[in-house]
Coordinates of C-alpha atoms in Angstrom, one line a residue:
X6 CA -8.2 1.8 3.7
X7 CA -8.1 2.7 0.2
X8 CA -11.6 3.4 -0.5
X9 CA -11.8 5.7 3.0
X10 CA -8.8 7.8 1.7
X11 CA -10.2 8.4 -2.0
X12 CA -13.8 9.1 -0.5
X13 CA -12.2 11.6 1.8
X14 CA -10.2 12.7 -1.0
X15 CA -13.2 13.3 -3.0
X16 CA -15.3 15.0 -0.6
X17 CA -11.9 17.8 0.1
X18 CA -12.1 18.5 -3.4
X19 CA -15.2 19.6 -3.6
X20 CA -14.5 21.3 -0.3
X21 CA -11.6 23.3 -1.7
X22 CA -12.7 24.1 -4.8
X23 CA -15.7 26.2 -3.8
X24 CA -19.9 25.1 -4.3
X25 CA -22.0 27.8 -3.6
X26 CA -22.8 28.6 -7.0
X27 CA -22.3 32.7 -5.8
X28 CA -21.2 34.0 -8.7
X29 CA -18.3 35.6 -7.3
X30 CA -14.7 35.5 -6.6
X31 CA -14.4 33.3 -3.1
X32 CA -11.8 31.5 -1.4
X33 CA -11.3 27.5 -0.9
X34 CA -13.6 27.4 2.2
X35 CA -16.7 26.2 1.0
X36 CA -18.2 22.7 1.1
X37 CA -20.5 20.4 -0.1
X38 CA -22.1 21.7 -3.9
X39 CA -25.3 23.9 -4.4
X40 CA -26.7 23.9 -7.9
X41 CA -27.9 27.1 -9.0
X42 CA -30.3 27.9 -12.3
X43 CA -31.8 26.3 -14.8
X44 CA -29.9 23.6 -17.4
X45 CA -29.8 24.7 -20.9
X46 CA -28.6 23.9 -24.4
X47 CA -27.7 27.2 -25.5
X48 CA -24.9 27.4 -28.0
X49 CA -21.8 28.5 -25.5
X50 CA -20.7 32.0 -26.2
X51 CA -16.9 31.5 -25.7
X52 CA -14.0 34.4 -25.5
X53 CA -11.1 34.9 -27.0
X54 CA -8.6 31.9 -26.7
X55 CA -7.2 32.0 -23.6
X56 CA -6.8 29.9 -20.9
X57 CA -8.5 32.8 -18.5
X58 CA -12.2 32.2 -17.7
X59 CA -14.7 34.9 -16.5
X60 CA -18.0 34.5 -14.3
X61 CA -20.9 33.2 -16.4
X62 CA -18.9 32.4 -19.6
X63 CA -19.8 29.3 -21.3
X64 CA -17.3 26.6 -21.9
X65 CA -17.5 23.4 -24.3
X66 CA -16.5 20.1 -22.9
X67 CA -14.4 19.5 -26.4
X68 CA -12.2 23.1 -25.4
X69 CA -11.8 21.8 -21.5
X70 CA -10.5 18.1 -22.9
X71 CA -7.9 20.0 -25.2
X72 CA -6.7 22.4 -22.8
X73 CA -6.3 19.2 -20.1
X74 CA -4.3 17.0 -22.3
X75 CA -2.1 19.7 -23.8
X76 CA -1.3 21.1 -20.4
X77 CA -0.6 17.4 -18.5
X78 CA 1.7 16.6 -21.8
X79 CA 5.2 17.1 -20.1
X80 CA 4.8 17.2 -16.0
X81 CA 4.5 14.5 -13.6
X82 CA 1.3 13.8 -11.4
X83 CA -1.1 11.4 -9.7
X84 CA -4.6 10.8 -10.7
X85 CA -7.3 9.3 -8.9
X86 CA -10.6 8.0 -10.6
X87 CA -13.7 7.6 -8.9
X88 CA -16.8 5.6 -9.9
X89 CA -20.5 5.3 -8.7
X90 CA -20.6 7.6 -5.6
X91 CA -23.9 9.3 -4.4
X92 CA -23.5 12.6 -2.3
X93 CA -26.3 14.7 -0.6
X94 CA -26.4 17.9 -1.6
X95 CA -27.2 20.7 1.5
X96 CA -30.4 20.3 3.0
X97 CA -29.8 17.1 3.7
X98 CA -29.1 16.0 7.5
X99 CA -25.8 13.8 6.4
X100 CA -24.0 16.1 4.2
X101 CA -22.3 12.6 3.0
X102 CA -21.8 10.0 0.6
X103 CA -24.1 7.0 1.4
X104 CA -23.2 5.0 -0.7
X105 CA -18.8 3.7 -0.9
X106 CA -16.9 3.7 -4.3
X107 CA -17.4 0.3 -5.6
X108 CA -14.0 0.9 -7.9
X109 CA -10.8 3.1 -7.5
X110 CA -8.1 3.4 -10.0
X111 CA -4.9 5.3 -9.4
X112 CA -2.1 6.3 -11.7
X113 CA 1.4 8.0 -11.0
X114 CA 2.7 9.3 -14.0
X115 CA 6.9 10.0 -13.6
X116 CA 9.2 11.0 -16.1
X117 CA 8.9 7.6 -17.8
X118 CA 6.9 5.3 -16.5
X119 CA 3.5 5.1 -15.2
X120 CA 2.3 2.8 -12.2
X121 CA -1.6 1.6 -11.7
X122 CA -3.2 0.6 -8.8
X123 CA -6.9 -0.7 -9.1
X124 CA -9.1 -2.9 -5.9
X125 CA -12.5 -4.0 -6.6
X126 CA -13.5 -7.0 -4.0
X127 CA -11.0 -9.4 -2.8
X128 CA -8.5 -8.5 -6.0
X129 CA -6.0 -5.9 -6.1
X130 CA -3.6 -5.0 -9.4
X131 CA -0.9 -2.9 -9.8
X132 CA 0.6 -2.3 -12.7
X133 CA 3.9 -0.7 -14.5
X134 CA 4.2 0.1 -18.0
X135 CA 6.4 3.1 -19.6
X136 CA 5.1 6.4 -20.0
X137 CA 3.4 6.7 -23.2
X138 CA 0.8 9.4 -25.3
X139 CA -2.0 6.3 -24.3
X140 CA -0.9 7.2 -20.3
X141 CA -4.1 8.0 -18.6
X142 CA -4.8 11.9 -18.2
X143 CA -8.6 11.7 -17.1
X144 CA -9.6 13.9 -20.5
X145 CA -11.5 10.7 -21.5
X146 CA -14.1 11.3 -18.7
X147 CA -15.5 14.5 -20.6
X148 CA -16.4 12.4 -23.7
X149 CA -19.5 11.9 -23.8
X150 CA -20.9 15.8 -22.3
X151 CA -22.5 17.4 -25.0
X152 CA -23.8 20.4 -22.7
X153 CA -21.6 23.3 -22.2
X154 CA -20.5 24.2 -18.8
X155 CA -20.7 27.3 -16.9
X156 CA -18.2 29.2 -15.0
X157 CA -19.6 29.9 -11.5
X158 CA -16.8 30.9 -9.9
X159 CA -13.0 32.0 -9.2
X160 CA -11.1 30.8 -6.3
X161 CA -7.6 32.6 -5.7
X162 CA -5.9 29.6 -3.7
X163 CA -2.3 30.0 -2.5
X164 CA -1.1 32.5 -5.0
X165 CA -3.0 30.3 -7.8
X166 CA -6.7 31.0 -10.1
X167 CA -8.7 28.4 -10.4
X168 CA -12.3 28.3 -12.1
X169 CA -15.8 26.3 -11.2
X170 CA -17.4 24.9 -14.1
X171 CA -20.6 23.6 -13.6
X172 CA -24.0 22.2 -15.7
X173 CA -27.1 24.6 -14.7
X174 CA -29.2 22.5 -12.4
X175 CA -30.8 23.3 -9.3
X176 CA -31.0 19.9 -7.6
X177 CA -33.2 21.5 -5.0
X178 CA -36.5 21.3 -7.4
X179 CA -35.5 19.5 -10.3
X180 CA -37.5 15.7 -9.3
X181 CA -36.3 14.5 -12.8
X182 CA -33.0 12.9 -12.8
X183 CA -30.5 15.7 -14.9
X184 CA -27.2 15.9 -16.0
X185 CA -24.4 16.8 -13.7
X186 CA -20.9 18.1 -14.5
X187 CA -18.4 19.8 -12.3
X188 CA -14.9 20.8 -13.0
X189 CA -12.1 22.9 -11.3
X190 CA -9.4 24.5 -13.8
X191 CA -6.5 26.7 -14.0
X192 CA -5.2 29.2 -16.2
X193 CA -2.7 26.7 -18.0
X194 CA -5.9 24.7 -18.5
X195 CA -5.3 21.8 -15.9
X196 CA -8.6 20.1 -14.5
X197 CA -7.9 19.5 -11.2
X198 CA -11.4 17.7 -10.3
X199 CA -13.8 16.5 -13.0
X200 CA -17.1 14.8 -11.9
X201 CA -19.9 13.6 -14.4
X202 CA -22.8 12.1 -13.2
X203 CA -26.9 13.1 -12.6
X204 CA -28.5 15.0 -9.7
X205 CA -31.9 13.3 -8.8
X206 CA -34.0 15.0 -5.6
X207 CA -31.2 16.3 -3.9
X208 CA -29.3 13.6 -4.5
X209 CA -25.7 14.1 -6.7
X210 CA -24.5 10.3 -7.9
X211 CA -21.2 10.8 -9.9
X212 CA -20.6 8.1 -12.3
X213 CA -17.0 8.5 -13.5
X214 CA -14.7 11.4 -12.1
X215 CA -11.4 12.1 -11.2
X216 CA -8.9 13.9 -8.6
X217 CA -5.7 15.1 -10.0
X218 CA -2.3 15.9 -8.0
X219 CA -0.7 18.0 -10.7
X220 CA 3.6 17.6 -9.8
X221 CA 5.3 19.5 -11.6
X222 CA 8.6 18.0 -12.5
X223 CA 9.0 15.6 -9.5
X224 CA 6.6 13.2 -8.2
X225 CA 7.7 10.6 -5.3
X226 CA 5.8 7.4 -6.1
X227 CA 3.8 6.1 -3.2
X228 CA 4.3 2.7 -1.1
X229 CA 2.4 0.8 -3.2
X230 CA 5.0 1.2 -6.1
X231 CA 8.0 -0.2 -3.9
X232 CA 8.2 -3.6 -5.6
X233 CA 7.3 -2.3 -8.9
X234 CA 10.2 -0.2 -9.5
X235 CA 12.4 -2.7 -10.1
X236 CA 10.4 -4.5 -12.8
X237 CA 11.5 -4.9 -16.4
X238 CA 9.9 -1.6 -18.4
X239 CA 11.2 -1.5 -21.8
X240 CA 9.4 1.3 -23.9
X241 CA 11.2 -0.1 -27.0
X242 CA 9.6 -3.3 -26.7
X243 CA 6.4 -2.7 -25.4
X244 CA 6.6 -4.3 -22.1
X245 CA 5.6 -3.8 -18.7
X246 CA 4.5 -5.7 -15.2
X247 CA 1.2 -6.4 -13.6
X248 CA 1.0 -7.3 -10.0
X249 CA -2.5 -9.3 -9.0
X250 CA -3.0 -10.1 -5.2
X251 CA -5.8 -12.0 -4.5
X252 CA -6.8 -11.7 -1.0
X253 CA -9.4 -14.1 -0.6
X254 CA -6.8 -16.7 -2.1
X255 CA -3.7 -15.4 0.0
X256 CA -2.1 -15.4 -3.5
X257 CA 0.3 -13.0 -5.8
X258 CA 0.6 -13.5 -9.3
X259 CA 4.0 -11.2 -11.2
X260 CA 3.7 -11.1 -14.8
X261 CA 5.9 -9.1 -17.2
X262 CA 4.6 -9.3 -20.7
X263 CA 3.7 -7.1 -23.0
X264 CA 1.5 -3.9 -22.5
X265 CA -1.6 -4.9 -24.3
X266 CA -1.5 -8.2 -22.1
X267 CA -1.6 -6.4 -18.7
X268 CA -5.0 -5.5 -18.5
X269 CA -5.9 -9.1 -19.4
X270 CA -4.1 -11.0 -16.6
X271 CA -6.5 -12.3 -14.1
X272 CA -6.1 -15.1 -10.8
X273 CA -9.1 -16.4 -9.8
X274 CA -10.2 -19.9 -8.1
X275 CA -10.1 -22.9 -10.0
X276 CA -13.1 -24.8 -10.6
X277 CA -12.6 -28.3 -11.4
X278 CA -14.3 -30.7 -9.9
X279 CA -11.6 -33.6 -10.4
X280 CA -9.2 -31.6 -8.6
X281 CA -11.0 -31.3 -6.3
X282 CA -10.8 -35.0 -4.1
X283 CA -12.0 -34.8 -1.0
X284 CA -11.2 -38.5 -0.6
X285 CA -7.2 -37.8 -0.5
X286 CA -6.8 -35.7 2.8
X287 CA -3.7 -34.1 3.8
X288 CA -2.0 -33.9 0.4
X289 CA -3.1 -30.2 -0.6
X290 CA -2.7 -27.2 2.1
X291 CA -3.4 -24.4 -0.4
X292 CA -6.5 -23.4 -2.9
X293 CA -6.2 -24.4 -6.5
X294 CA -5.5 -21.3 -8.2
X295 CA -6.1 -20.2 -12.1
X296 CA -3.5 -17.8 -13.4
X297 CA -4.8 -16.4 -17.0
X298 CA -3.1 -15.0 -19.7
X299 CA -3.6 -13.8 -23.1
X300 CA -0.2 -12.8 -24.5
X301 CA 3.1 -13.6 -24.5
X302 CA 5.2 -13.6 -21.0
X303 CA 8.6 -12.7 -20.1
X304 CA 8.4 -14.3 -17.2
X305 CA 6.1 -15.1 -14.0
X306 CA 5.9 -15.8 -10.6
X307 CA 3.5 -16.7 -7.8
X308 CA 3.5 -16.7 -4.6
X309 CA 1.3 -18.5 -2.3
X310 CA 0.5 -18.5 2.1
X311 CA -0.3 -21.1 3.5
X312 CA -1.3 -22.0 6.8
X313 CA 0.6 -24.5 9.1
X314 CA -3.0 -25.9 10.5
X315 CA -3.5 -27.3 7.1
X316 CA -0.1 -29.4 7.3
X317 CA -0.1 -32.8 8.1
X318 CA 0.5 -34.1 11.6
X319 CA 4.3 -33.5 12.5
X320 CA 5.1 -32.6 8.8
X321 CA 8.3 -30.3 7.9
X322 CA 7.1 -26.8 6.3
X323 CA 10.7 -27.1 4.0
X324 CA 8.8 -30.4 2.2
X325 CA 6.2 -28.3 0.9
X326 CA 6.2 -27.5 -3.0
X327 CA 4.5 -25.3 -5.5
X328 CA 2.5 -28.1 -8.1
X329 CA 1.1 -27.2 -11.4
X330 CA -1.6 -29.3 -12.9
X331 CA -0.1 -30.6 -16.6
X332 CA -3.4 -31.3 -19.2
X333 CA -1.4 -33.6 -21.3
X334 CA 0.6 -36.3 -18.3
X335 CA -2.7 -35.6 -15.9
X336 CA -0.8 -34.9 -13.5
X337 CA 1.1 -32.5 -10.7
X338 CA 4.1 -31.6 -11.9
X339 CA 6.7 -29.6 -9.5
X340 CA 7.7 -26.3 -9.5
X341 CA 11.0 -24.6 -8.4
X342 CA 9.9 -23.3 -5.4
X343 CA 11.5 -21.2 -2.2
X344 CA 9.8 -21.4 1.2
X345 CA 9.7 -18.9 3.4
X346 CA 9.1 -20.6 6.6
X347 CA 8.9 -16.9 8.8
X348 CA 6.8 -15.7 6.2
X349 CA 4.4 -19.2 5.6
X350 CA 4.4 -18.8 1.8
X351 CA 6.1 -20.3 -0.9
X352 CA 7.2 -18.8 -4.2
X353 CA 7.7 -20.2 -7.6
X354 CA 8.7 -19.3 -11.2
X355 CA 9.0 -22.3 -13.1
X356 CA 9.6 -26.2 -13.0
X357 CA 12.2 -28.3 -13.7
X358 CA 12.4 -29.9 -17.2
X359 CA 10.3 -33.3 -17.3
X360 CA 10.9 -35.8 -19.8
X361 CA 8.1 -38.8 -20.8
X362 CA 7.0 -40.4 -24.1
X363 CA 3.4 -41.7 -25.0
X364 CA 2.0 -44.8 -26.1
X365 CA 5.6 -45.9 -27.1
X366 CA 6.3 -42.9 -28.9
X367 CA 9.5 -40.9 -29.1
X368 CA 10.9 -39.3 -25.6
X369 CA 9.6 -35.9 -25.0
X370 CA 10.5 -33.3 -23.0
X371 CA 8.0 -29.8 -21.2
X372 CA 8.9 -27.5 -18.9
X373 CA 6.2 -26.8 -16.3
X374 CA 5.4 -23.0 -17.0
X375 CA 2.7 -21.4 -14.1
X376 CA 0.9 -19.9 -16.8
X377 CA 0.6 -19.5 -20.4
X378 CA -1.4 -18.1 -23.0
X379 CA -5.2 -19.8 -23.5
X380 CA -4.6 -22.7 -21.1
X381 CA -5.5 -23.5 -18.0
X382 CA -2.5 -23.9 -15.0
X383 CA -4.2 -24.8 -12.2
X384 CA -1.6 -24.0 -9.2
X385 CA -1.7 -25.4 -5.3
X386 CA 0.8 -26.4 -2.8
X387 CA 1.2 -29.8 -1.8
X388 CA 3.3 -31.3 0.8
X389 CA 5.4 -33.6 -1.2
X390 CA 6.1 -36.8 0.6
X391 CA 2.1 -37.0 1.0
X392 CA 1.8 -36.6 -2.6
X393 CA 5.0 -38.9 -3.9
X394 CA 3.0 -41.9 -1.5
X395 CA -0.3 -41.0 -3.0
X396 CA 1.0 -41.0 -6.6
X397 CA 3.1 -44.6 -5.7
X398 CA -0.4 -45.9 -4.5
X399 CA -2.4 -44.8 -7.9

């Protein structure tokens, strides 16, 4: 559902914002972009500056970047970034996309903190960190143009200018792949839509872009943000919350730790073939899970579904148990963990304290953490008097 509202997202931008390439002042009616001219690498020939563009003047990426980042310094918005999308330019009999984004990432940006949302396959992360100068703007995108950009045209929208800025290609006769840049702008210097990419016979494919939903001083933060608002955010000390839902495991992962740490917080399957016995039925009723880290947690919590089929025969959903795999005892080790029996998942945080001593050494005593930084904590459900009578029998 995502991906179908950020493709239809993308395609009203480009709607709005006006494509023909007539060089005149239009309204936000027109569709799907024409390229007009010929691309060159003449040195732009810039006016006075302003934040006001005129029909045919040349612009420098470096000037649009500055303008963008200065102007998004102080108001609230919500930013949509788009990656590897192919559009048919007119002529064509779709008029479409025909290919889906592979990746979307989405950033709300309140007074003080900023919320991410990014799918790609089975996985989806949110994220909340504060509100930093680092908080994502979508400047970044123009890096790498070195052309200058053309102004095409000038929409008057609902009391508001805004300004086409586009590379000189005409996709229509060009059969060599060129460079493509669009961007629509305001007088206050706001990019509203920025799309970088290459136009191949007829064929646009953008490569990295973005959609902007520019605030003001109030944003309301979508449904996806519910259960992030409430997570510890502490600009002072640099920390923030990631969210990782793993679909195809029916498993959530909640880690606060430190901002630098959130982008490197993965779930994935766990791989082990000697957890893996398939000679000991009915003890596991859950994947084996993998949280990884690579800083310093706060705190975590998963949360698992599982599905009554996989229970053994006449066994009581309240026995089942959130295990972690211990390297050092070679064992499960229990977690503290809540059932939801309505629900059919179970939620942990951490274990109980487990005392043990080896080869006649000194007692000592772990705590049985669901993840922690560079090792493994390979996470299941078990149903527990199926695992105490295995473990009596070994």
């Amino acid at each position: 559902m995502r991906r179908a509202g950020i493709f239809v997202l993308l395609i009203v931008c480009i709607a709005l914002a006006g494509c023909s390439g007539i060089q005149t002042t239009t309204t936000a009616t027109e569709t799907t972009p024409t390229e007009t001219g010929t691309q060159s690498a003449v040195t732009p020939q810039e006016s006075a500056e302003n934040s006001r563009f005129e029909i045919g003047e040349r612009v420098s990426p470096a000037r649009l970047r500055e303008g963008h980042t200065e102007a998004m310094a102080d108001i609230r918005y919500t930013i949509e970034h788009v990656r590897n999308t192919r559009i048919r330019v007119p002529g064509d009999s779709s008029g479409l996309p025909i290919e889906e984004i592979d990746v979307s990432r989405t950033h709300v940006v309140t007074a003080d903190r900023e919320y991410g949302y990014q799918e790609q396959a089975a996985v989806v992360r949110r994220t909340v960190r504060p509100r930093t100068k680092n908080t994502p703007t979508g400047a970044s995108v123009l890096e790498h143009v070195g052309l200058a950009l053309t102004v095409t045209e000038v929409i008057e929208r609902d009391g508001h200018t805004r300004y086409v800025l586009k590379t000189d290609v005409n996709s229509s006769t060009e059969t060599d792949s060129q460079p493509y840049v669009r961007i629509v702008t305001d007088d206050r210097g706001l990019m509203y839509t920025a799309f970088v990419g290459t136009v191949h016979d007829g064929e646009i494919e953008i490569q990295s872009g973005f959609s902007l939903d520019a605030a003001g001083q109030s944003v309301r933060p979508p449904a996806w943000t519910a259960d992030l608002q409430g997570q510890h955010v502490s600009e002072r000390d640099d920390i923030g919350t990631v969210v990782v839902n793993h679909t195809g495991l029916d498993t959530r992962l909640t880690v606060t730790t430190t901002v630098d740490s959130l982008d490197g917080i993965t779930l994935e399957r766990n791989e082990e073939p000697f957890l893996h016995n398939e000679d000991v039925p009915d003890w596991r009723v859950t994947p084996i899970v993998d949280p990884n880290v690579d800083g310093p947690i706060e705190n975590a919590t998963v949360t698992m579904q599982y599905n009554e089929s996989e229970l053994p025969n006449g066994a009581d959903e309240g026995n089942l148990s959130l295990f972690v795999f211990n390297w050092t005892l070679q064992t499960y080790l229990p977690l503290n963990t809540t059932v939801d029996e309505q629900n059919n998942t179970v939620t942990a945080t951490e274990g109980p304290p487990v005392t043990f001593t080896e080869g006649g050494g000194p007692e000592q005593t772990l705590q049985p953490q669901i993840a922690a930084p560079g090792v493994k904590t390979p996470i299941t459900t078990l149903h527990v008097p199926t695992y105490l009578e295995l473990f009596r029998r070994n």
